[in-house]
Amino acid sequence: MNQTIYLDCVREIVHSQMAIIGPMAVEQANNSQCIVVDKSLKDIKIIGDEKQAINKLISVYSELFGKISVEVSHDAIQKALKNNNVQDQVTSIIE
């Protein structure tokens, strides 16, 4: 997978979490130490391995908000993959 797909996954995850917890979703993404994202979700940087960064992001949300945040993140990844016409499953990204 190319980096654009991973960036779209991060964008969808943070966007989906924002619908639940508001701007705190951006703060938590930036606290993950693997992802830098602006409030508009237009400028996103992944630091290091893309899969590890996404898994760390999901873990950060999970620690704060539990299993529902994991499910929301999985749905967001699936949406990003579909939007990019990628046939891979969510399990190809998450651990």
N, C-alpha and C. Protein backbone atom coordinates (compact mmCIF):
# COMPACT_ATOMS: atom_id res chain seq x y z
N MET A 1 0.84 -1.19 0.00
CA MET A 1 0.00 0.00 0.00
C MET A 1 0.88 1.24 0.00
N ASN A 2 0.41 2.27 -0.67
CA ASN A 2 1.20 3.49 -0.69
C ASN A 2 0.83 4.39 0.49
N GLN A 3 1.69 5.38 0.72
CA GLN A 3 1.50 6.23 1.89
C GLN A 3 0.20 7.01 1.85
N THR A 4 -0.29 7.36 0.67
CA THR A 4 -1.55 8.09 0.56
C THR A 4 -2.69 7.32 1.23
N ILE A 5 -2.70 6.03 1.07
CA ILE A 5 -3.76 5.22 1.68
C ILE A 5 -3.64 5.26 3.20
N TYR A 6 -2.43 5.17 3.72
CA TYR A 6 -2.25 5.25 5.17
C TYR A 6 -2.67 6.62 5.70
N LEU A 7 -2.32 7.67 4.97
CA LEU A 7 -2.73 9.02 5.38
C LEU A 7 -4.25 9.14 5.38
N ASP A 8 -4.90 8.57 4.37
CA ASP A 8 -6.36 8.59 4.33
C ASP A 8 -6.96 7.79 5.49
N CYS A 9 -6.31 6.70 5.86
CA CYS A 9 -6.78 5.93 7.02
C CYS A 9 -6.71 6.77 8.29
N VAL A 10 -5.58 7.45 8.48
CA VAL A 10 -5.44 8.32 9.66
C VAL A 10 -6.51 9.41 9.63
N ARG A 11 -6.69 10.03 8.48
CA ARG A 11 -7.69 11.10 8.34
C ARG A 11 -9.08 10.60 8.72
N GLU A 12 -9.45 9.43 8.21
CA GLU A 12 -10.78 8.87 8.50
C GLU A 12 -10.92 8.49 9.97
N ILE A 13 -9.86 7.93 10.54
CA ILE A 13 -9.92 7.57 11.97
C ILE A 13 -10.14 8.81 12.82
N VAL A 14 -9.30 9.83 12.61
CA VAL A 14 -9.42 11.05 13.42
C VAL A 14 -10.77 11.72 13.18
N HIS A 15 -11.19 11.78 11.93
CA HIS A 15 -12.49 12.38 11.61
C HIS A 15 -13.63 11.64 12.32
N SER A 16 -13.58 10.33 12.30
CA SER A 16 -14.63 9.53 12.96
C SER A 16 -14.60 9.73 14.47
N GLN A 17 -13.41 9.80 15.03
CA GLN A 17 -13.30 10.02 16.48
C GLN A 17 -13.78 11.43 16.85
N MET A 18 -13.55 12.39 15.95
CA MET A 18 -14.02 13.76 16.20
C MET A 18 -15.53 13.82 16.32
N ALA A 19 -16.21 12.97 15.58
CA ALA A 19 -17.68 12.95 15.65
C ALA A 19 -18.14 12.54 17.04
N ILE A 20 -17.30 11.81 17.76
CA ILE A 20 -17.66 11.32 19.09
C ILE A 20 -17.11 12.22 20.19
N ILE A 21 -15.83 12.59 20.08
CA ILE A 21 -15.19 13.32 21.20
C ILE A 21 -14.77 14.74 20.85
N GLY A 22 -15.06 15.17 19.63
CA GLY A 22 -14.76 16.54 19.25
C GLY A 22 -13.27 16.78 19.01
N PRO A 23 -12.83 18.01 19.22
CA PRO A 23 -11.44 18.39 18.92
C PRO A 23 -10.40 17.60 19.72
N MET A 24 -10.83 16.98 20.78
CA MET A 24 -9.91 16.16 21.58
C MET A 24 -9.31 15.03 20.73
N ALA A 25 -10.00 14.64 19.68
CA ALA A 25 -9.50 13.58 18.79
C ALA A 25 -8.19 14.00 18.13
N VAL A 26 -8.10 15.26 17.73
CA VAL A 26 -6.87 15.77 17.11
C VAL A 26 -5.75 15.82 18.14
N GLU A 27 -6.07 16.30 19.33
CA GLU A 27 -5.08 16.35 20.41
C GLU A 27 -4.52 14.96 20.69
N GLN A 28 -5.40 13.98 20.79
CA GLN A 28 -4.96 12.63 21.08
C GLN A 28 -4.13 12.04 19.95
N ALA A 29 -4.48 12.34 18.73
CA ALA A 29 -3.67 11.88 17.58
C ALA A 29 -2.26 12.43 17.67
N ASN A 30 -2.16 13.71 17.98
CA ASN A 30 -0.84 14.33 18.11
C ASN A 30 -0.09 13.81 19.32
N ASN A 31 -0.78 13.38 20.35
CA ASN A 31 -0.13 12.80 21.53
C ASN A 31 0.38 11.39 21.28
N SER A 32 0.00 10.78 20.18
CA SER A 32 0.42 9.41 19.89
C SER A 32 1.91 9.31 19.59
N GLN A 33 2.56 10.40 19.32
CA GLN A 33 3.98 10.49 19.01
C GLN A 33 4.34 9.85 17.67
N CYS A 34 3.36 9.39 16.92
CA CYS A 34 3.60 8.79 15.61
C CYS A 34 2.92 9.57 14.50
N ILE A 35 2.03 10.46 14.89
CA ILE A 35 1.20 11.16 13.92
C ILE A 35 1.15 12.64 14.28
N VAL A 36 1.25 13.48 13.25
CA VAL A 36 1.07 14.92 13.40
C VAL A 36 -0.06 15.30 12.47
N VAL A 37 -1.09 15.91 13.04
CA VAL A 37 -2.27 16.27 12.26
C VAL A 37 -2.74 17.66 12.67
N ASP A 38 -3.16 18.45 11.68
CA ASP A 38 -3.71 19.77 11.99
C ASP A 38 -5.22 19.65 12.20
N LYS A 39 -5.81 20.69 12.73
CA LYS A 39 -7.24 20.65 13.08
C LYS A 39 -8.15 20.46 11.88
N SER A 40 -7.69 20.87 10.70
CA SER A 40 -8.51 20.73 9.49
C SER A 40 -8.41 19.33 8.88
N LEU A 41 -7.48 18.53 9.37
CA LEU A 41 -7.19 17.18 8.88
C LEU A 41 -6.64 17.17 7.45
N LYS A 42 -6.16 18.32 7.00
CA LYS A 42 -5.58 18.38 5.66
C LYS A 42 -4.09 18.07 5.66
N ASP A 43 -3.41 18.47 6.71
CA ASP A 43 -1.97 18.23 6.80
C ASP A 43 -1.72 17.14 7.83
N ILE A 44 -1.35 15.97 7.35
CA ILE A 44 -1.11 14.81 8.21
C ILE A 44 0.26 14.25 7.89
N LYS A 45 1.01 13.97 8.93
CA LYS A 45 2.32 13.33 8.76
C LYS A 45 2.36 12.08 9.64
N ILE A 46 2.89 11.02 9.09
CA ILE A 46 3.10 9.79 9.84
C ILE A 46 4.60 9.66 10.07
N ILE A 47 4.95 9.47 11.33
CA ILE A 47 6.35 9.35 11.70
C ILE A 47 6.66 7.87 11.91
N GLY A 48 7.58 7.36 11.10
CA GLY A 48 7.96 5.95 11.23
C GLY A 48 7.08 5.05 10.39
N ASP A 49 6.98 3.81 10.83
CA ASP A 49 6.22 2.79 10.12
C ASP A 49 4.72 3.12 10.14
N GLU A 50 4.10 3.11 8.97
CA GLU A 50 2.70 3.51 8.85
C GLU A 50 1.76 2.60 9.64
N LYS A 51 1.95 1.29 9.52
CA LYS A 51 1.07 0.36 10.23
C LYS A 51 1.20 0.52 11.74
N GLN A 52 2.43 0.65 12.21
CA GLN A 52 2.64 0.84 13.64
C GLN A 52 2.02 2.13 14.13
N ALA A 53 2.12 3.19 13.33
CA ALA A 53 1.54 4.48 13.71
C ALA A 53 0.02 4.39 13.82
N ILE A 54 -0.61 3.72 12.86
CA ILE A 54 -2.07 3.57 12.91
C ILE A 54 -2.49 2.74 14.10
N ASN A 55 -1.75 1.67 14.37
CA ASN A 55 -2.07 0.85 15.53
C ASN A 55 -1.86 1.61 16.84
N LYS A 56 -0.84 2.45 16.90
CA LYS A 56 -0.61 3.28 18.09
C LYS A 56 -1.76 4.28 18.25
N LEU A 57 -2.20 4.87 17.15
CA LEU A 57 -3.32 5.82 17.20
C LEU A 57 -4.57 5.14 17.75
N ILE A 58 -4.87 3.96 17.23
CA ILE A 58 -6.04 3.22 17.72
C ILE A 58 -5.89 2.90 19.20
N SER A 59 -4.69 2.55 19.60
CA SER A 59 -4.41 2.23 21.00
C SER A 59 -4.63 3.43 21.91
N VAL A 60 -4.21 4.60 21.45
CA VAL A 60 -4.41 5.83 22.24
C VAL A 60 -5.90 6.08 22.48
N TYR A 61 -6.69 5.97 21.41
CA TYR A 61 -8.13 6.16 21.56
C TYR A 61 -8.74 5.08 22.44
N SER A 62 -8.28 3.86 22.29
CA SER A 62 -8.80 2.74 23.07
C SER A 62 -8.54 2.91 24.56
N GLU A 63 -7.36 3.38 24.90
CA GLU A 63 -7.01 3.59 26.31
C GLU A 63 -7.95 4.59 26.96
N LEU A 64 -8.38 5.57 26.21
CA LEU A 64 -9.25 6.61 26.77
C LEU A 64 -10.72 6.25 26.70
N PHE A 65 -11.13 5.60 25.62
CA PHE A 65 -12.57 5.46 25.39
C PHE A 65 -13.05 4.03 25.17
N GLY A 66 -12.15 3.06 25.27
CA GLY A 66 -12.55 1.67 25.24
C GLY A 66 -12.80 1.09 23.86
N LYS A 67 -13.46 -0.05 23.88
CA LYS A 67 -13.65 -0.87 22.68
C LYS A 67 -14.42 -0.14 21.58
N ILE A 68 -15.34 0.70 21.93
CA ILE A 68 -16.13 1.39 20.89
C ILE A 68 -15.22 2.23 20.00
N SER A 69 -14.19 2.82 20.59
CA SER A 69 -13.27 3.63 19.77
C SER A 69 -12.49 2.75 18.81
N VAL A 70 -12.22 1.51 19.19
CA VAL A 70 -11.54 0.56 18.30
C VAL A 70 -12.46 0.23 17.13
N GLU A 71 -13.72 -0.04 17.41
CA GLU A 71 -14.68 -0.35 16.34
C GLU A 71 -14.85 0.82 15.39
N VAL A 72 -14.93 2.02 15.94
CA VAL A 72 -15.05 3.22 15.11
C VAL A 72 -13.83 3.35 14.21
N SER A 73 -12.65 3.07 14.77
CA SER A 73 -11.41 3.16 13.99
C SER A 73 -11.37 2.11 12.88
N HIS A 74 -11.80 0.90 13.18
CA HIS A 74 -11.84 -0.16 12.17
C HIS A 74 -12.77 0.22 11.02
N ASP A 75 -13.94 0.77 11.37
CA ASP A 75 -14.88 1.21 10.34
C ASP A 75 -14.27 2.33 9.48
N ALA A 76 -13.53 3.22 10.13
CA ALA A 76 -12.90 4.33 9.41
C ALA A 76 -11.84 3.81 8.43
N ILE A 77 -11.06 2.81 8.85
CA ILE A 77 -10.06 2.22 7.97
C ILE A 77 -10.75 1.56 6.77
N GLN A 78 -11.81 0.83 7.04
CA GLN A 78 -12.54 0.18 5.95
C GLN A 78 -13.05 1.21 4.95
N LYS A 79 -13.54 2.33 5.44
CA LYS A 79 -14.03 3.39 4.56
C LYS A 79 -12.88 3.97 3.73
N ALA A 80 -11.74 4.19 4.34
CA ALA A 80 -10.59 4.73 3.62
C ALA A 80 -10.12 3.77 2.53
N LEU A 81 -10.09 2.49 2.87
CA LEU A 81 -9.69 1.49 1.87
C LEU A 81 -10.66 1.47 0.70
N LYS A 82 -11.94 1.50 1.01
CA LYS A 82 -12.97 1.50 -0.03
C LYS A 82 -12.86 2.75 -0.91
N ASN A 83 -12.65 3.91 -0.27
CA ASN A 83 -12.53 5.16 -1.02
C ASN A 83 -11.34 5.16 -1.96
N ASN A 84 -10.33 4.36 -1.64
CA ASN A 84 -9.13 4.25 -2.47
C ASN A 84 -9.16 3.03 -3.38
N ASN A 85 -10.33 2.39 -3.46
CA ASN A 85 -10.49 1.19 -4.29
C ASN A 85 -9.48 0.10 -3.97
N VAL A 86 -9.21 -0.05 -2.68
CA VAL A 86 -8.29 -1.09 -2.22
C VAL A 86 -9.13 -2.23 -1.68
N GLN A 87 -8.82 -3.44 -2.13
CA GLN A 87 -9.60 -4.61 -1.74
C GLN A 87 -9.14 -5.22 -0.42
N ASP A 88 -8.02 -4.75 0.13
CA ASP A 88 -7.51 -5.30 1.38
C ASP A 88 -8.52 -5.13 2.49
N GLN A 89 -8.42 -5.99 3.46
CA GLN A 89 -9.27 -5.91 4.64
C GLN A 89 -8.59 -5.06 5.71
N VAL A 90 -9.36 -4.63 6.68
CA VAL A 90 -8.83 -3.85 7.80
C VAL A 90 -7.67 -4.59 8.45
N THR A 91 -7.76 -5.92 8.50
CA THR A 91 -6.72 -6.70 9.16
C THR A 91 -5.36 -6.59 8.47
N SER A 92 -5.32 -6.08 7.25
CA SER A 92 -4.03 -5.89 6.60
C SER A 92 -3.30 -4.69 7.17
N ILE A 93 -4.01 -3.85 7.94
CA ILE A 93 -3.41 -2.65 8.52
C ILE A 93 -3.26 -2.77 10.03
N ILE A 94 -4.28 -3.27 10.69
CA ILE A 94 -4.23 -3.33 12.15
C ILE A 94 -3.59 -4.62 12.63
N GLU A 95 -3.08 -4.57 13.84
CA GLU A 95 -2.47 -5.76 14.44
C GLU A 95 -3.46 -6.49 15.29
